mmCIF file with all atom_site columns, C-alpha atoms in Angstrom:
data_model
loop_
_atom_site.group_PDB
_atom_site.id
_atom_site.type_symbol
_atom_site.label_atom_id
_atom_site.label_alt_id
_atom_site.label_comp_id
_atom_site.label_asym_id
_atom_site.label_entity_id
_atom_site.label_seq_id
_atom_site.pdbx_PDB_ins_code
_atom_site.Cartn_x
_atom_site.Cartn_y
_atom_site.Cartn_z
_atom_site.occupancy
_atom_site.B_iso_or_equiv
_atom_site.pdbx_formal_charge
_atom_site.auth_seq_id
_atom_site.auth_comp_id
_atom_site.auth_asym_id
_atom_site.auth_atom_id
_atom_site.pdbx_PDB_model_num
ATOM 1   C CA . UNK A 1 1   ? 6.509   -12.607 -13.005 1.00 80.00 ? 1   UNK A CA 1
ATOM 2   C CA . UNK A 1 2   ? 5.440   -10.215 -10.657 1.00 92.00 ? 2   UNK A CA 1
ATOM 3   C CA . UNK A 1 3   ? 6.838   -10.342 -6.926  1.00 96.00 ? 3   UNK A CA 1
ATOM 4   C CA . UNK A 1 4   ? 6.023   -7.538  -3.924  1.00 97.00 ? 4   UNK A CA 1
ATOM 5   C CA . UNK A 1 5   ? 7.942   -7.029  -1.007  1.00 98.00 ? 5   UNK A CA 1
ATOM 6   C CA . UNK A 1 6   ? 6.923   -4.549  1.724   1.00 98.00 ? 6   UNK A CA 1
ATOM 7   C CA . UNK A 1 7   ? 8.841   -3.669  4.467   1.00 98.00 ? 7   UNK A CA 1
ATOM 8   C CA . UNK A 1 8   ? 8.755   -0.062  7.514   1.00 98.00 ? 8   UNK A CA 1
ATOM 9   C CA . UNK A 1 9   ? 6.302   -1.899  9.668   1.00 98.00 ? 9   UNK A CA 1
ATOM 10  C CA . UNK A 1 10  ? 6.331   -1.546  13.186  1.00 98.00 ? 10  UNK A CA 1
ATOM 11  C CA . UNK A 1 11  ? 5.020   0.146   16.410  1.00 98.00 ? 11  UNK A CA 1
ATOM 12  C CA . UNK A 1 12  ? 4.434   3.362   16.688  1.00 98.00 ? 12  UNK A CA 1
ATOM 13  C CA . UNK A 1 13  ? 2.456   5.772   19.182  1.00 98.00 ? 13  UNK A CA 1
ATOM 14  C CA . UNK A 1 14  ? -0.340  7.015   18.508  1.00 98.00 ? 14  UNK A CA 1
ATOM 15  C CA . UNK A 1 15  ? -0.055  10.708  16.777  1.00 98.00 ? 15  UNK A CA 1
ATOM 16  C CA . UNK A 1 16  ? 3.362   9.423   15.196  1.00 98.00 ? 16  UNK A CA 1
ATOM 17  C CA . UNK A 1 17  ? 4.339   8.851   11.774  1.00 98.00 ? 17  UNK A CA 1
ATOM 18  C CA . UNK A 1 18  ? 5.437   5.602   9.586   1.00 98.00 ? 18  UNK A CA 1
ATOM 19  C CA . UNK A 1 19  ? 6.548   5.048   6.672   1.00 98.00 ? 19  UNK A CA 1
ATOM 20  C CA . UNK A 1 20  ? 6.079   1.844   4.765   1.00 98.00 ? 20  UNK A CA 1
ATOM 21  C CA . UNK A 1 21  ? 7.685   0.804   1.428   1.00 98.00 ? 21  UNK A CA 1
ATOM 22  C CA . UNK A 1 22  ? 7.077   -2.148  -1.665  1.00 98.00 ? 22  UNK A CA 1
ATOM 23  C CA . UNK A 1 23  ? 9.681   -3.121  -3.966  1.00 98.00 ? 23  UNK A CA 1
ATOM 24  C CA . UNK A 1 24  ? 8.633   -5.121  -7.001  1.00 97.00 ? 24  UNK A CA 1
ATOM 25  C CA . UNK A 1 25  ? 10.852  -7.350  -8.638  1.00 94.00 ? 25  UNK A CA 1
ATOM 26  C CA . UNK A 1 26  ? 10.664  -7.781  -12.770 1.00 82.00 ? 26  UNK A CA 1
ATOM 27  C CA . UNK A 1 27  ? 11.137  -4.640  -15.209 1.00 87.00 ? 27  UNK A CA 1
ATOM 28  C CA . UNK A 1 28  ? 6.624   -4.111  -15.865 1.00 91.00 ? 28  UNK A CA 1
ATOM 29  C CA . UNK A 1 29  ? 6.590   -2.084  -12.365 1.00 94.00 ? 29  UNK A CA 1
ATOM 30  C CA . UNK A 1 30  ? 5.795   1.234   -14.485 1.00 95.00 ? 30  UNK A CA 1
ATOM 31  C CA . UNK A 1 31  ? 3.011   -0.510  -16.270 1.00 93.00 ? 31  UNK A CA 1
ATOM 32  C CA . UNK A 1 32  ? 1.205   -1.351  -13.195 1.00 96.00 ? 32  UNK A CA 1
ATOM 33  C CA . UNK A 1 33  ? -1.765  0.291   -10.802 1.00 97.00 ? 33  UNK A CA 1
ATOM 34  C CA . UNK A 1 34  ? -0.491  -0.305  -7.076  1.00 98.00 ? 34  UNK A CA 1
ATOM 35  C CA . UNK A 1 35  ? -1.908  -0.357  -4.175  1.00 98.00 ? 35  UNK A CA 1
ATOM 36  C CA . UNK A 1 36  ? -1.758  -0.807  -0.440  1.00 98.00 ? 36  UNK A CA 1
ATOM 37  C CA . UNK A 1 37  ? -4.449  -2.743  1.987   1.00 98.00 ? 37  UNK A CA 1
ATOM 38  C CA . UNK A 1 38  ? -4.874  -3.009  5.425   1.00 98.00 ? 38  UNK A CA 1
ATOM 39  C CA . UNK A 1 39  ? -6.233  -6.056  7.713   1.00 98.00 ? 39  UNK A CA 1
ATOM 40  C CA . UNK A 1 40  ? -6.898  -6.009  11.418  1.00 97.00 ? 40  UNK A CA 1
ATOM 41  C CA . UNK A 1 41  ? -6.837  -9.192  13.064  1.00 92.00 ? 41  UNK A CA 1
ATOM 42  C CA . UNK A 1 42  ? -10.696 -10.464 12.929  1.00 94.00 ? 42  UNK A CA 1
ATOM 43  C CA . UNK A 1 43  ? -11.778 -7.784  9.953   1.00 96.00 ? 43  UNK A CA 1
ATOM 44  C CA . UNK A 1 44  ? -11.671 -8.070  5.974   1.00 97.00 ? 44  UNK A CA 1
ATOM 45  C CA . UNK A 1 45  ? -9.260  -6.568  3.996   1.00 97.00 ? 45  UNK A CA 1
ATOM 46  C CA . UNK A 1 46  ? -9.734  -2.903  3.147   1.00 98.00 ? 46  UNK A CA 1
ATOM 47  C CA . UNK A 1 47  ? -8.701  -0.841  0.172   1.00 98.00 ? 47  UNK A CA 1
ATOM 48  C CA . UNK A 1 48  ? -6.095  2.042   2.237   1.00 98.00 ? 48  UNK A CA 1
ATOM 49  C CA . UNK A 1 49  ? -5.080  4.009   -1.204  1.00 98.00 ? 49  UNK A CA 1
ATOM 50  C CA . UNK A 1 50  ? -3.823  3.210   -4.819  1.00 98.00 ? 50  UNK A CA 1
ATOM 51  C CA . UNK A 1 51  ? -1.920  4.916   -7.359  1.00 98.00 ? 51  UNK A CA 1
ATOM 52  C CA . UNK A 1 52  ? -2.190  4.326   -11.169 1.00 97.00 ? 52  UNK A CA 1
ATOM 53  C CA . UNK A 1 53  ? 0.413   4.258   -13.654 1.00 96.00 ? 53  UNK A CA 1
ATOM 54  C CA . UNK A 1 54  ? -0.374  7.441   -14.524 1.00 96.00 ? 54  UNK A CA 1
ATOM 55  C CA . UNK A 1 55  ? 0.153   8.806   -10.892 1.00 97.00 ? 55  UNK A CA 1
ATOM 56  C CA . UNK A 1 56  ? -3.597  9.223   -9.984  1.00 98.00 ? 56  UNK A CA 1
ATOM 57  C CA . UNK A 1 57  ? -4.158  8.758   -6.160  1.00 98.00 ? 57  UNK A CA 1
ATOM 58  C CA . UNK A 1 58  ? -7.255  7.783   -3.859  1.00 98.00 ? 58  UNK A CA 1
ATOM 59  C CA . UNK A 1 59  ? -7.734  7.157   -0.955  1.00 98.00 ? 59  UNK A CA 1
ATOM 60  C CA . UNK A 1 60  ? -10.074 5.885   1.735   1.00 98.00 ? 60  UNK A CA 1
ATOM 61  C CA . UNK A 1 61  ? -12.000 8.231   3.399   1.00 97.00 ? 61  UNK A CA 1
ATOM 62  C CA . UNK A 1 62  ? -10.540 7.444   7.047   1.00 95.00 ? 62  UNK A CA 1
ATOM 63  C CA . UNK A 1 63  ? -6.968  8.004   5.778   1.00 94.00 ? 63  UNK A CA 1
ATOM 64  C CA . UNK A 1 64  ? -7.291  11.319  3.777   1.00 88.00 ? 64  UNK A CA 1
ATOM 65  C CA . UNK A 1 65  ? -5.543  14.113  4.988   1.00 94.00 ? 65  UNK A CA 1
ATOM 66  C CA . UNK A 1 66  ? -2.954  11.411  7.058   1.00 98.00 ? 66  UNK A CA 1
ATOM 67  C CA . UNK A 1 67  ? -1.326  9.035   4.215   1.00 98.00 ? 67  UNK A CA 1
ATOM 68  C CA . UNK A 1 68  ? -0.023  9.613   1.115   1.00 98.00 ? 68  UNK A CA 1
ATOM 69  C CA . UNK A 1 69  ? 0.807   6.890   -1.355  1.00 98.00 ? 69  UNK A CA 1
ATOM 70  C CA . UNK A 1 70  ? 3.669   7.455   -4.035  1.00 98.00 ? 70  UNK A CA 1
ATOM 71  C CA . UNK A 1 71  ? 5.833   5.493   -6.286  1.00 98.00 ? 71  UNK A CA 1
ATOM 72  C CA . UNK A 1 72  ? 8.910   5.554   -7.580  1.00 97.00 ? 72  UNK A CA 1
ATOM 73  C CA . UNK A 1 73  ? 9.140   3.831   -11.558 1.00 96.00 ? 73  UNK A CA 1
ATOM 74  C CA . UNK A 1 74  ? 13.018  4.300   -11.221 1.00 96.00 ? 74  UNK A CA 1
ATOM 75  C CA . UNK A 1 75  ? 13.260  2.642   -7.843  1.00 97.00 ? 75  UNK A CA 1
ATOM 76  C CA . UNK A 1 76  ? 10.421  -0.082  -8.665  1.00 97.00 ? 76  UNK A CA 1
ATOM 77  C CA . UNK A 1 77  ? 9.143   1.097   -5.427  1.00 98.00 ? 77  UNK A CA 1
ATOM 78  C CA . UNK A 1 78  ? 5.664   2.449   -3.683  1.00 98.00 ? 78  UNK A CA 1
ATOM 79  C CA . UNK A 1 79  ? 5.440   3.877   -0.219  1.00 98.00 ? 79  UNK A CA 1
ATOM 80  C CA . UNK A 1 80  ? 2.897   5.122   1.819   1.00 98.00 ? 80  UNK A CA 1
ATOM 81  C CA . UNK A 1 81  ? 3.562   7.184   4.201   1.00 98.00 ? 81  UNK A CA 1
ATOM 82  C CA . UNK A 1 82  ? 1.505   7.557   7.602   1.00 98.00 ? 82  UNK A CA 1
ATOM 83  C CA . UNK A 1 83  ? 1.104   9.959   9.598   1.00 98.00 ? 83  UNK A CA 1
ATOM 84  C CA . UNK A 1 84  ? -1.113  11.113  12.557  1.00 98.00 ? 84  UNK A CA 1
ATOM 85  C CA . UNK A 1 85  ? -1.655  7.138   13.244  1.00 98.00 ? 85  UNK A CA 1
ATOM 86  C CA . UNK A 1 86  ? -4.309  5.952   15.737  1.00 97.00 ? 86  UNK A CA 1
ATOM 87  C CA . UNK A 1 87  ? -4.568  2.653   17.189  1.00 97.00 ? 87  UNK A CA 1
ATOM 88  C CA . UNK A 1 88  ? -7.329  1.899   14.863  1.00 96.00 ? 88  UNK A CA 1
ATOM 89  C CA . UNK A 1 89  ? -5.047  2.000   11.789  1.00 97.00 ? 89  UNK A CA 1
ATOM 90  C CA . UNK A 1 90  ? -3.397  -1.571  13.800  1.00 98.00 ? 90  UNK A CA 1
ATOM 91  C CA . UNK A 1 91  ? -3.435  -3.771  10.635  1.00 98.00 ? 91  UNK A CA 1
ATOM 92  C CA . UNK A 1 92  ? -1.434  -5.671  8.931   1.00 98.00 ? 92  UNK A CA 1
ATOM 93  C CA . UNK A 1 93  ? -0.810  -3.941  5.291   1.00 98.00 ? 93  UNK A CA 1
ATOM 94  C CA . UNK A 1 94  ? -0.646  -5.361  1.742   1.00 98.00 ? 94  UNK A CA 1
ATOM 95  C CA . UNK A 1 95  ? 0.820   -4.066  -1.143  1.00 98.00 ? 95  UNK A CA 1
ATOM 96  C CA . UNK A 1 96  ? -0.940  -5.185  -4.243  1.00 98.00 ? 96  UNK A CA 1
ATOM 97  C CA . UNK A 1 97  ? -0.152  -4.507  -7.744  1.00 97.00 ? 97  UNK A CA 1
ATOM 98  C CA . UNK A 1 98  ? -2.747  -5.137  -11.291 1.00 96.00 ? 98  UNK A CA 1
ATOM 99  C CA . UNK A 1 99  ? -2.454  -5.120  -14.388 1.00 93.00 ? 99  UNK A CA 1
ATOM 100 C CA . UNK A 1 100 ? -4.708  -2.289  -16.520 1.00 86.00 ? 100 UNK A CA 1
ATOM 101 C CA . UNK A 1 101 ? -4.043  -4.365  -19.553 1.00 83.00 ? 101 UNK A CA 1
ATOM 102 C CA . UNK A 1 102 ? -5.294  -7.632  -20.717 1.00 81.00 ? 102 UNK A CA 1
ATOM 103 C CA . UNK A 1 103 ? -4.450  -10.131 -19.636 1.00 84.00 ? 103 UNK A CA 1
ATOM 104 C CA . UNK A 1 104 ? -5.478  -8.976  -16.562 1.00 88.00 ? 104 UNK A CA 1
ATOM 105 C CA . UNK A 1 105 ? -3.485  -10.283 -13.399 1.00 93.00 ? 105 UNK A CA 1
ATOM 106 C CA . UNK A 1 106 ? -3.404  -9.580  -9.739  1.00 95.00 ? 106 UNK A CA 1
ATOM 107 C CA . UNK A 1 107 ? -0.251  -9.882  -7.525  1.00 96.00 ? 107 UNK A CA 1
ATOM 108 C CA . UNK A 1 108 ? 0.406   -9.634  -3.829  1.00 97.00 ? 108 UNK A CA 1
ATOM 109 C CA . UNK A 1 109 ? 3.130   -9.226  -1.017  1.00 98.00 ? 109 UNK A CA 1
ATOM 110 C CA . UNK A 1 110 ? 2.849   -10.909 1.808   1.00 97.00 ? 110 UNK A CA 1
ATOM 111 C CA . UNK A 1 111 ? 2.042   -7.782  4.541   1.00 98.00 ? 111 UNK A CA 1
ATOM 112 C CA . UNK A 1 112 ? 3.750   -5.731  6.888   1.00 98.00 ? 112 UNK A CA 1
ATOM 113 C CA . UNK A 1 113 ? 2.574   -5.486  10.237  1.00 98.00 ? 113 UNK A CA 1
ATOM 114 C CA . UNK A 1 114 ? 2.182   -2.072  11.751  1.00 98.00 ? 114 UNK A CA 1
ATOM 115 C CA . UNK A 1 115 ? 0.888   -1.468  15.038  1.00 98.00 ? 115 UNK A CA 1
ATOM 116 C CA . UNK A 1 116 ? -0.223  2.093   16.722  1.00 98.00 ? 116 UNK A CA 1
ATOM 117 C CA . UNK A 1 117 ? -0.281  1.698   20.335  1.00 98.00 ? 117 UNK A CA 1
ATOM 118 C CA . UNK A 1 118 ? -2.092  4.176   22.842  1.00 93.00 ? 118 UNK A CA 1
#
């Protein structure tokens, strides 16, 4: 029902700026809580930020102040822009999408790999 599609990865210096983007497929996008993930090669997935339907952020403490997430309900879209990037934010990310309303479901894309060299 639900597909995710990210795309803007790629390699960057450090103190430079991305910006990646998810377009989901189907006509629920405004109904759903997004989010985007990172994983480094050898480390679990971590939460990067989210954004609810109703346009609440968060973030994880090592990003505030340097990302911002945002979404687009006309566009289907969510990016999440990067800036100030470090080598340690070298992860493949994840945009993920649930649903707030029963029945509950969880849906995933299948990563964009950004890389932050030195």
């Amino acid at each position: 029902q639900v597909q995710l599609v990210e795309s803007g990865g790629g390699l960057v210096q450090a103190g430079g700026s991305l910006s990646l983007s998810c377009v989901c497929s189907g006509s629920i996008f405004s109904l759903l809580n997004m989010g985007w993930y990172r994983q480094a090669p050898g480390k679990q997935r971590e939460l990067v930020a989210t954004i609810t339907r109703g346009f609440t952020t968060n973030y994880a403490d090592f990003v505030k102040g340097r990302f911002i997430i945002s979404r687009d309900n006309a566009k289907n879209t969510v990016a999440l822009q990067m800036n100030s990037l470090e080598p340690e934010d070298t992860a493949v990310y994840s945009c993920n999408a649930v649903t707030p309303v029963l029945p509950k479901r969880e849906y995933w894309g299948q990563g964009t790999q950004v890389t932050v060299s030195s």
